[in-house]
GROMACS .gro file of C-alpha atoms in nm:
model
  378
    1UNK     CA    1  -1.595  17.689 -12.584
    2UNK     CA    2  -1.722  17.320 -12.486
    3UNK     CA    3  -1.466  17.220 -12.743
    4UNK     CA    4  -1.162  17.335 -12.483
    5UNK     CA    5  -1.317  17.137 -12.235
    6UNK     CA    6  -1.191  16.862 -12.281
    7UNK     CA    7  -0.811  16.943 -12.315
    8UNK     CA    8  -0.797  17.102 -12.002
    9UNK     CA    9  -0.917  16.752 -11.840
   10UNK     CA   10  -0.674  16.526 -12.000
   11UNK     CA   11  -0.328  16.478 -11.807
   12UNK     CA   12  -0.032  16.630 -11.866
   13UNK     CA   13   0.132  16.511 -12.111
   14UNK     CA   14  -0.131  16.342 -12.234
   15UNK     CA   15  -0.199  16.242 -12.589
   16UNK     CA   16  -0.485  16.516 -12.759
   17UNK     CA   17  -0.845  16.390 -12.775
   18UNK     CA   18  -0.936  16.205 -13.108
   19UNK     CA   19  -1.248  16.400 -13.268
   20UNK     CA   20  -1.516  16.097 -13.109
   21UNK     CA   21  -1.368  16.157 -12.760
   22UNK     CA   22  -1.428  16.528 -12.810
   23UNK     CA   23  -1.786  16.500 -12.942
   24UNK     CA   24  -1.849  16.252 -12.685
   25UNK     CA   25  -1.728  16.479 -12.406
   26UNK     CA   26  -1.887  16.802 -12.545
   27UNK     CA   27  -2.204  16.589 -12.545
   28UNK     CA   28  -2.176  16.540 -12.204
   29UNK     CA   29  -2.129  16.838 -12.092
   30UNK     CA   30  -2.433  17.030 -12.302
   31UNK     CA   31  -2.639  16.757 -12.144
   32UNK     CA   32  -2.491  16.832 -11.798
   33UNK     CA   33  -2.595  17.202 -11.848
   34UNK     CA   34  -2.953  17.154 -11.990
   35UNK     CA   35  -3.035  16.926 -11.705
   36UNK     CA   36  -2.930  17.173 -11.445
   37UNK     CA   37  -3.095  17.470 -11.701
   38UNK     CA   38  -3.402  17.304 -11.680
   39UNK     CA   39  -3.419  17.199 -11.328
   40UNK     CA   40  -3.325  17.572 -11.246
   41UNK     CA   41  -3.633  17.730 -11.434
   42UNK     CA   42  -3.900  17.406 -11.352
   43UNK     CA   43  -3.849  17.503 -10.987
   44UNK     CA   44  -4.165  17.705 -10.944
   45UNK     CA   45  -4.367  17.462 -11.121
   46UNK     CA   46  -4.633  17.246 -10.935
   47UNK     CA   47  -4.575  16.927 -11.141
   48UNK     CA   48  -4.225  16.916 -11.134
   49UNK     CA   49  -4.067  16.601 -11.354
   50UNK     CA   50  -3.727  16.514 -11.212
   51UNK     CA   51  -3.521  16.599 -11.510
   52UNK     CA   52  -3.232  16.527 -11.303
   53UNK     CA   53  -3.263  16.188 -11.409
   54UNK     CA   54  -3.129  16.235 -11.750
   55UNK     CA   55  -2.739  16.288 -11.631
   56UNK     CA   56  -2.750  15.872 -11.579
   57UNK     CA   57  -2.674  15.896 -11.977
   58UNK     CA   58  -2.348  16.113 -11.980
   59UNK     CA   59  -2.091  15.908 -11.833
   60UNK     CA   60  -2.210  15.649 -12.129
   61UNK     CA   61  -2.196  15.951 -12.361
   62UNK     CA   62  -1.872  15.990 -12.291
   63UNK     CA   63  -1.760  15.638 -12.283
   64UNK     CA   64  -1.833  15.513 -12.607
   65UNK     CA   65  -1.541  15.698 -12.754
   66UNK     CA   66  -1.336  15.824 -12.444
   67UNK     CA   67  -1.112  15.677 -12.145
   68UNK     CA   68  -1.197  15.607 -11.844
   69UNK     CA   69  -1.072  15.886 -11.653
   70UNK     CA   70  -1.286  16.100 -11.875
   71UNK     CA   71  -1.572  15.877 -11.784
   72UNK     CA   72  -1.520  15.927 -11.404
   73UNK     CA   73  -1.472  16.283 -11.428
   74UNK     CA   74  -1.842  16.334 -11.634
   75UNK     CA   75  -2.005  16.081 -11.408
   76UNK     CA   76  -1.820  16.308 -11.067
   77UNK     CA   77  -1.975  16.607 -11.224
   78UNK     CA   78  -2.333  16.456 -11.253
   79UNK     CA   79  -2.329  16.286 -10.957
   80UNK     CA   80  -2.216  16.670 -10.771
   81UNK     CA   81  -2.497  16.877 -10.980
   82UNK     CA   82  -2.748  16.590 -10.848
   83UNK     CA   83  -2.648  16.623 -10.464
   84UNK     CA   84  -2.561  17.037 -10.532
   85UNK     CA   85  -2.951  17.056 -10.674
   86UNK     CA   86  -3.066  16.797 -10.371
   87UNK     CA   87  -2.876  17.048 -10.116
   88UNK     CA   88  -3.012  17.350 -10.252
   89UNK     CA   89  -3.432  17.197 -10.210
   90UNK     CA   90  -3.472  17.175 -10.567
   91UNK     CA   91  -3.526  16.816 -10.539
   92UNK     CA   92  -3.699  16.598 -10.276
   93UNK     CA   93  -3.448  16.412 -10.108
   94UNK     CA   94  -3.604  16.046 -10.203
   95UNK     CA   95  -3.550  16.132 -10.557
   96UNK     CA   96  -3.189  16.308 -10.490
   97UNK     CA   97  -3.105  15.982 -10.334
   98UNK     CA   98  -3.238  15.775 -10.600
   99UNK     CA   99  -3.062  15.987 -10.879
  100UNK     CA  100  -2.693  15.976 -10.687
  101UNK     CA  101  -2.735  15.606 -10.710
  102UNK     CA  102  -2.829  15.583 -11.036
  103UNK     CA  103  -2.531  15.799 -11.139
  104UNK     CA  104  -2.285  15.651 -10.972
  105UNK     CA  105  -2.348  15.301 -11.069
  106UNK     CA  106  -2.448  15.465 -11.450
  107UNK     CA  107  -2.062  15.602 -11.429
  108UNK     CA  108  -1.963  15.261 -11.323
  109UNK     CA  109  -2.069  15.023 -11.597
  110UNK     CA  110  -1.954  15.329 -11.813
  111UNK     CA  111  -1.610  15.327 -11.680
  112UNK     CA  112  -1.586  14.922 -11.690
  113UNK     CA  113  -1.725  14.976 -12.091
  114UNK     CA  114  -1.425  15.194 -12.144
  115UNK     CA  115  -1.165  14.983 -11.968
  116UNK     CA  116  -1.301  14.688 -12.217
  117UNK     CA  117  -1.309  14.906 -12.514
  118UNK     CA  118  -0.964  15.044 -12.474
  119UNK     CA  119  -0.813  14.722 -12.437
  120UNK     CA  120  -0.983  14.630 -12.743
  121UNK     CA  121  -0.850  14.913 -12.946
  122UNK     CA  122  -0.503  14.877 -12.790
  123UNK     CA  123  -0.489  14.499 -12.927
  124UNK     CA  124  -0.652  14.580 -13.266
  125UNK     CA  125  -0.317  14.818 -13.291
  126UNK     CA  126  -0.070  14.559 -13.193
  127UNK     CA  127  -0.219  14.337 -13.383
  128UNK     CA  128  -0.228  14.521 -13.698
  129UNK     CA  129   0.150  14.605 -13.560
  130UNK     CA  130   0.179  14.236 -13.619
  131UNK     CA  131   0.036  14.167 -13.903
  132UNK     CA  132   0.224  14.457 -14.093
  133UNK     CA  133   0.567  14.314 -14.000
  134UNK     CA  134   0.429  13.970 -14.131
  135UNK     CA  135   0.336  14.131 -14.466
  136UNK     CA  136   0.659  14.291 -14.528
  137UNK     CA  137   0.840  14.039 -14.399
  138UNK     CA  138   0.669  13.806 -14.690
  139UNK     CA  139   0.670  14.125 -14.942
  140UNK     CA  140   0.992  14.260 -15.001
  141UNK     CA  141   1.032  14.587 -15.205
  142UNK     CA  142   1.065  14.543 -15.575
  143UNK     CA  143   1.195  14.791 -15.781
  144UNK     CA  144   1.306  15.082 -15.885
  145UNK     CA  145   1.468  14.857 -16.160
  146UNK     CA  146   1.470  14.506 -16.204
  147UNK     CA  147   1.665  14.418 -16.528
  148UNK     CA  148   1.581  14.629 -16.824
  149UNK     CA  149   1.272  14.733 -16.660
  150UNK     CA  150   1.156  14.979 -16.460
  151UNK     CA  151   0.922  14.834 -16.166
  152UNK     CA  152   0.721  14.958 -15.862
  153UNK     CA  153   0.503  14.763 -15.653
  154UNK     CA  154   0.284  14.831 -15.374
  155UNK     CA  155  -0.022  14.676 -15.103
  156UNK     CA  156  -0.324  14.865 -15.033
  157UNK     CA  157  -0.457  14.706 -14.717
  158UNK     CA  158  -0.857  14.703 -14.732
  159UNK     CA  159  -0.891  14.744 -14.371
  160UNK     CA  160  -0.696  14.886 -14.053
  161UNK     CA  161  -0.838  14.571 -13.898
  162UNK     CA  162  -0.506  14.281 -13.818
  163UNK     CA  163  -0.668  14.134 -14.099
  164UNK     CA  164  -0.367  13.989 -14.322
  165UNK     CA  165  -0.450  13.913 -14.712
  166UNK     CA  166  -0.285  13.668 -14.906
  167UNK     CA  167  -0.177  13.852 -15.176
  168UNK     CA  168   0.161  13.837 -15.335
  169UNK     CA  169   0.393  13.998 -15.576
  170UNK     CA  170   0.773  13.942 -15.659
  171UNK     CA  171   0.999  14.057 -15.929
  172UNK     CA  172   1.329  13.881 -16.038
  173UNK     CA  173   1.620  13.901 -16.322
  174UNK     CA  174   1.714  13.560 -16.441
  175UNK     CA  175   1.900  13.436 -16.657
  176UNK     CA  176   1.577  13.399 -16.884
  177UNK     CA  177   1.491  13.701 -16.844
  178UNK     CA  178   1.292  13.935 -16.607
  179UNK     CA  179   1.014  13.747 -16.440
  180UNK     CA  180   0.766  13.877 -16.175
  181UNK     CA  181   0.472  13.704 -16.027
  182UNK     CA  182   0.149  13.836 -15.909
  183UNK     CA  183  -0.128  13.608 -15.688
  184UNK     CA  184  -0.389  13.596 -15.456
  185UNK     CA  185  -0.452  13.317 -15.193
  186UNK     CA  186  -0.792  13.226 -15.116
  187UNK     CA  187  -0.876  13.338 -14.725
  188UNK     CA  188  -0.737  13.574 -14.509
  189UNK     CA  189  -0.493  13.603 -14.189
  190UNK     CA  190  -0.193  13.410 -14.086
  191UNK     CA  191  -0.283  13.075 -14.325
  192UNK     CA  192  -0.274  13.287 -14.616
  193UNK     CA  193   0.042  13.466 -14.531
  194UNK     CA  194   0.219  13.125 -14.451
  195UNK     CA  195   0.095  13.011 -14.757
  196UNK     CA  196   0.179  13.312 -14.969
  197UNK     CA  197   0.513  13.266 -14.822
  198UNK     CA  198   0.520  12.921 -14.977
  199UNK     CA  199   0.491  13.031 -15.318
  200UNK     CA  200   0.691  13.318 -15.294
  201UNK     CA  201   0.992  13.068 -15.152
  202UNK     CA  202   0.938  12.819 -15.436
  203UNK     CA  203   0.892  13.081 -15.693
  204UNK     CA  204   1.233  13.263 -15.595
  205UNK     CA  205   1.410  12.930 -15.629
  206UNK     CA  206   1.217  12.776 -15.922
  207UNK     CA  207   1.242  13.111 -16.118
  208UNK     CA  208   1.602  13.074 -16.241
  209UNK     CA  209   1.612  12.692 -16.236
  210UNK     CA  210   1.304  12.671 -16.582
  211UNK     CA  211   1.344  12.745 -16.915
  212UNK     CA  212   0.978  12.739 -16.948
  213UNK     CA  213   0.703  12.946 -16.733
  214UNK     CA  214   0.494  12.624 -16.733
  215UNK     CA  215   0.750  12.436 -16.541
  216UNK     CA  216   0.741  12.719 -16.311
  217UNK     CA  217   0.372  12.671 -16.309
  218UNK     CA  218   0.406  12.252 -16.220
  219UNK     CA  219   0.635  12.337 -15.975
  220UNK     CA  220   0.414  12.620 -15.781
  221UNK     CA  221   0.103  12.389 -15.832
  222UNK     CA  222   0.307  12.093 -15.641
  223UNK     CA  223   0.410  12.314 -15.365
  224UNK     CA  224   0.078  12.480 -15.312
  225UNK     CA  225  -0.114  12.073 -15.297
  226UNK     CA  226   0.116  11.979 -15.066
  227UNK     CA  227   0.015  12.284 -14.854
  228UNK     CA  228  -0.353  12.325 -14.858
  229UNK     CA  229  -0.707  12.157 -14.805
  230UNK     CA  230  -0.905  12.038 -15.140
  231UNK     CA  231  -1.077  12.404 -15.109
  232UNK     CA  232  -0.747  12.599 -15.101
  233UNK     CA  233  -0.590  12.774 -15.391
  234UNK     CA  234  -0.394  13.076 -15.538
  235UNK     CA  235  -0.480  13.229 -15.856
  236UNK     CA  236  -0.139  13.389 -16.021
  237UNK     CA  237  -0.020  13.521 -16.360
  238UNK     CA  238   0.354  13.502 -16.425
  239UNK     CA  239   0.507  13.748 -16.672
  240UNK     CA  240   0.864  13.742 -16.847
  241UNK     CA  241   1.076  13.958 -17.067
  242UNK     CA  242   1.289  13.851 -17.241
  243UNK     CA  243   1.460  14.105 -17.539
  244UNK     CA  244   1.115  14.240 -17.611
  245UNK     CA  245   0.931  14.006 -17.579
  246UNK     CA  246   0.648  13.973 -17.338
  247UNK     CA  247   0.517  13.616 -17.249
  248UNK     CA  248   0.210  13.532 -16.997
  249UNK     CA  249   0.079  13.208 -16.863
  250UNK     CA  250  -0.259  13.286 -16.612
  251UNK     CA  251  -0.370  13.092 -16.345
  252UNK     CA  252  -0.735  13.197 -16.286
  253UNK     CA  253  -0.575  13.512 -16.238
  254UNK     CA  254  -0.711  13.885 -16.325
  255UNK     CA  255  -0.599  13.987 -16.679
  256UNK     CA  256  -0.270  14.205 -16.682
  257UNK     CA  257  -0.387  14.527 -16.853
  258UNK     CA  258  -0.127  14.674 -17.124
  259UNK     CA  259  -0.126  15.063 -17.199
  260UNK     CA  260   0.044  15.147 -17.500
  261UNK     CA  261   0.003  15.504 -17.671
  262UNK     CA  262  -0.317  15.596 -17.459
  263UNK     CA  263  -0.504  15.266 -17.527
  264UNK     CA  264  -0.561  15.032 -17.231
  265UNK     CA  265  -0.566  14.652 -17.332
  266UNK     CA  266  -0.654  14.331 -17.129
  267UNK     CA  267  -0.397  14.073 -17.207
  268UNK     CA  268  -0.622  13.783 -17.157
  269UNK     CA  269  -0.508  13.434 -17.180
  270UNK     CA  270  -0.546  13.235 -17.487
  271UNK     CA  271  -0.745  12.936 -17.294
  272UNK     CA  272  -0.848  12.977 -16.931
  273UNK     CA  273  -0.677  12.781 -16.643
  274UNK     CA  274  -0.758  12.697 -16.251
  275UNK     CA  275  -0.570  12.834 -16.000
  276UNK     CA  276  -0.271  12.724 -15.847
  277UNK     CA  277  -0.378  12.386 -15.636
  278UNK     CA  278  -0.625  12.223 -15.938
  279UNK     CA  279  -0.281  12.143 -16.181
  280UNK     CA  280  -0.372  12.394 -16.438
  281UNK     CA  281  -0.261  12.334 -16.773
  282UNK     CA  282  -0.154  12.690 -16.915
  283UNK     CA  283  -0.141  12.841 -17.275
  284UNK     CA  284   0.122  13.131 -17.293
  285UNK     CA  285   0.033  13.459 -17.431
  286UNK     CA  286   0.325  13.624 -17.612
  287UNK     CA  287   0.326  13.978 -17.717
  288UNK     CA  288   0.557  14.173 -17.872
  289UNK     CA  289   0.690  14.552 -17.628
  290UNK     CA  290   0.716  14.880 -17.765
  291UNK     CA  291   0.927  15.132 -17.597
  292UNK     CA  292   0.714  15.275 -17.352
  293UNK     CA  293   0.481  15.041 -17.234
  294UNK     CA  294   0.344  14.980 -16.942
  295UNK     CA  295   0.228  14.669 -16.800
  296UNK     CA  296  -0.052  14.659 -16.486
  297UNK     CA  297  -0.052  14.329 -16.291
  298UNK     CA  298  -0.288  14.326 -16.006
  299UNK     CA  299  -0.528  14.113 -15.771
  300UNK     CA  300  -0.909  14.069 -15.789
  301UNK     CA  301  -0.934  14.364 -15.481
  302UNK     CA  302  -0.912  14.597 -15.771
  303UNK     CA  303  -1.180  14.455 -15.964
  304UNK     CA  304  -1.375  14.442 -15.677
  305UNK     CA  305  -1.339  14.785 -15.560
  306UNK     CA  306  -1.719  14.951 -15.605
  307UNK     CA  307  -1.932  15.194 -15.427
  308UNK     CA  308  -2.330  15.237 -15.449
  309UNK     CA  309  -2.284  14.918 -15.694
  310UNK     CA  310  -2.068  15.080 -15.908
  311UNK     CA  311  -1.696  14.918 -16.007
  312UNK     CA  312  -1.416  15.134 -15.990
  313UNK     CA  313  -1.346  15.188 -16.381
  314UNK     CA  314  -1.003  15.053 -16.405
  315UNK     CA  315  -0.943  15.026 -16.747
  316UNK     CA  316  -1.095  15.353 -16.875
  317UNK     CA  317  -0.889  15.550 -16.610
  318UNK     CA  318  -0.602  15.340 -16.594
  319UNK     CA  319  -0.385  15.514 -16.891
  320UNK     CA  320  -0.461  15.877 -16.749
  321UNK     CA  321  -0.408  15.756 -16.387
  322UNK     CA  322  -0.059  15.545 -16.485
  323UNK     CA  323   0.062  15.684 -16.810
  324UNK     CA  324   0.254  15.947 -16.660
  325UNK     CA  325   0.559  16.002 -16.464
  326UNK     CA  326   0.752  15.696 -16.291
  327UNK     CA  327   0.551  15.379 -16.245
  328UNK     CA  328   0.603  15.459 -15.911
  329UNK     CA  329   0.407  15.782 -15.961
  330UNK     CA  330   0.131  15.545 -16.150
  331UNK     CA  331   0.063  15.373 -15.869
  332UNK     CA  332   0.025  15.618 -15.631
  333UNK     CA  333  -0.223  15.806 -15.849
  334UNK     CA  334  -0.373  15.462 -15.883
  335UNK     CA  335  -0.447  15.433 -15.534
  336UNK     CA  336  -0.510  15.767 -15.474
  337UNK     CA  337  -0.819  15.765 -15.713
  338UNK     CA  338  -0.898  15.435 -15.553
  339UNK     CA  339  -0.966  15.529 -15.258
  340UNK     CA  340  -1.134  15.868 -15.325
  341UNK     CA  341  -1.397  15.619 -15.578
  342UNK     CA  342  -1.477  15.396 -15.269
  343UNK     CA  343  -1.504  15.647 -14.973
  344UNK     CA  344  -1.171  15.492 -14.837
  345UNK     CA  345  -1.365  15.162 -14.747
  346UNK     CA  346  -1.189  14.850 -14.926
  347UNK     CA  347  -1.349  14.488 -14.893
  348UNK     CA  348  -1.049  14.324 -15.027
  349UNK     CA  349  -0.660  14.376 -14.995
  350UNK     CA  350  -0.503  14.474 -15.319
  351UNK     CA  351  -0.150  14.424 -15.453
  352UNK     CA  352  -0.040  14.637 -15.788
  353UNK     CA  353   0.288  14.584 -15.962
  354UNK     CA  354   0.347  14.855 -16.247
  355UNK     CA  355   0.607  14.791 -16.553
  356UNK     CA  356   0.758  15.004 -16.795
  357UNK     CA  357   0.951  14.902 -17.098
  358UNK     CA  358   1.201  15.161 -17.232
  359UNK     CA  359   1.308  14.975 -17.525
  360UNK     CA  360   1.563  14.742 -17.664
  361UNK     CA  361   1.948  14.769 -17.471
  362UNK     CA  362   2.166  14.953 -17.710
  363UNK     CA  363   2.461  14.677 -17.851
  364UNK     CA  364   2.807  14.686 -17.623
  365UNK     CA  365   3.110  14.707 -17.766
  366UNK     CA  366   3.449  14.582 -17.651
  367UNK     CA  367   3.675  14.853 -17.625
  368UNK     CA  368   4.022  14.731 -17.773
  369UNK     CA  369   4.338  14.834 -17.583
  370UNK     CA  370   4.518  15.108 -17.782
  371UNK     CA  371   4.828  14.916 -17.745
  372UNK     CA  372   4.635  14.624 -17.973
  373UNK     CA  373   4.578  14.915 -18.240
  374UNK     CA  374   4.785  14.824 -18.518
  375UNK     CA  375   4.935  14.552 -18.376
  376UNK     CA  376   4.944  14.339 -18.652
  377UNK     CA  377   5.112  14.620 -18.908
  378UNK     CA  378   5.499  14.527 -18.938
   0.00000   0.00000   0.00000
């Protein structure tokens, strides 16, 4: 019944109490009716204790989690049961005096806590508001097919906090093939966005210009110096295919994982590199695709992912969680089990990007004109 308190006080038309308003409010109401309770039955006692006193705590009840107007209506209520019990002779009228005061300036602070705290909450929101148009704005949907490929990618945000991550994905067909990027700037909020931004613009011009990933890699290096302090950097791993054939260059990067017939396996690089920002010198990793594989790129969020200690097993899950259906279905089973593993509390942002290969393009044929059949018979 205290439970339907609370929606009878809120406006019309108001929006319905969050569970932490509710609690808050039910709170302060039980305490409301023990106080008077208690005051009711202590009434014949000789050594009364002014229990009364105790209602100064549920306007604050209430306004660690509710509005203001809820807050005014609890501390209305407590400051009425003081002056109803003060009217009635239950109380001396020194310490009825003393309590109404201490309500009403209890109610308040409370009410000036829960202006503060709203506002709070309401910028966190258009903040976040904010910093989710920024992130799309720098990730722009990949997939379902990019080439020969079939591609999905997606950004778990670690927080509902308007902090922005750095991390960055991007698929493109060029004329050398299919090539998608994956990285991670160093740092959080709008610096790593602009950044990330920076690479992405490069990379989506540099990507069909080179022959050769590592003169992608020079170029992305330049463009990140030019834009950072000596303690700035991006790790990345680019990926291409090209008829088959998969090649890697890393940049400090996470592994990519490959999952081919049930087996999981970490594509590492041949020599390690720094990150974008330190001129890394890469060595490419070339493998050869099977129809059906599936390629996991991802940043160091997922690696990081752990609760009581323990990491979230990626690559003994990963072929159950993103072997089946579209890699679009991968990922969201991905995250899914994610977020179950770590209580749905993230430290870091992650970005995913799931490939498939189906297998080599069946040959074209020309179709010749039926008036060319034959043509050369006399």
């Amino acid at each position: 019944m205290l439970f339907r308190v609370p929606m009878q006080l809120m406006p019309s038309g108001g929006r319905p109490l969050s569970p932490g308003s509710r609690a808050g409010l039910g709170a302060a109401l039980v305490l409301l009716a023990l106080v008077a309770a208690v005051e009711l039955a202590d009434r014949h006692q000789e050594s009364k204790i002014n229990f009364v006193a105790l209602a100064v705590l549920a306007p604050s009840l209430v306004a660690a989690f509710g509005s203001w107007p809820m807050v005014l209506v609890i501390g209305t209520l407590a400051t009425g049961l003081a002056a109803s019990l003060a009217s009635s002779g239950y109380l001396p009228s020194e310490a009825a005096a003393v309590d109404v005061v201490g309500i009403v300036l209890a109610t308040a602070i409370a009410v000036l806590f829960a202006v503060l705290r709203q506002r709070q909450a309401e910028q966190i929101v258009e903040l976040s508001k904010l910093a989710s148009v920024a992130q799309q704005a720098v990730l722009r949907p990949v997939g379902p097919r990019v080439g020969s490929l079939a591609v999905a990618g997606h950004y778990i945000s670690a927080t509902a906090k308007a902090d922005i991550g750095g991390d960055l994905y991007e698929a493109i067909d060029t004329p050398y093939g299919v090539r998608v990027l994956i990285g991670d700037v160093r740092g959080k909020g709008l610096d790593a966005v602009r950044l990330a931004s920076i690479v992405l613009g490069s990379y989506r011009h540099v990507a069909y210009e080179r022959a050769d990933l590592r003169a992608i890699v020079t170029d992305l290096d330049r463009a990140v110096a030019r834009n950072v302090g000596d303690e700035d950097f991006v790790t990345a791993a680019l990926v291409e295919e090209r008829g088959g054939t998969l090649t890697i260059v890393n940049c400090g990067h996470p592994p990519p994982l490959l999952l081919r017939r049930g087996q999981v396996i970490p594509l590492e690089p041949p020599a390690p590199a720094p990150p974008l920002g330190f001129m890394p010198v890469v060595r490419p990793r070339v493998e050869r695709l099977e129809p059906g594989d599936r390629l996991l790129l991802f940043t160091d969020g997922l690696g990081e992912a752990r609760r009581d200690g323990e990491f979230f097993p990626t690559a003994d899950r990963a072929w159950r969680l993103l072997g089946h259906g579209t890699v679009g279905d991968g990922l969201a089973s991905l995250e899914t089990a994610l977020v179950e593993w770590v209580r749905g509390r993230l430290d870091d942002d992650i970005a995913l990007v799931l490939l498939e290969y189906p297998g080599p393009r069946p040959a074209t044929t020309v179709a010749v004109p039926s008036w060319e059949v034959g043509g050369s018979e006399g």
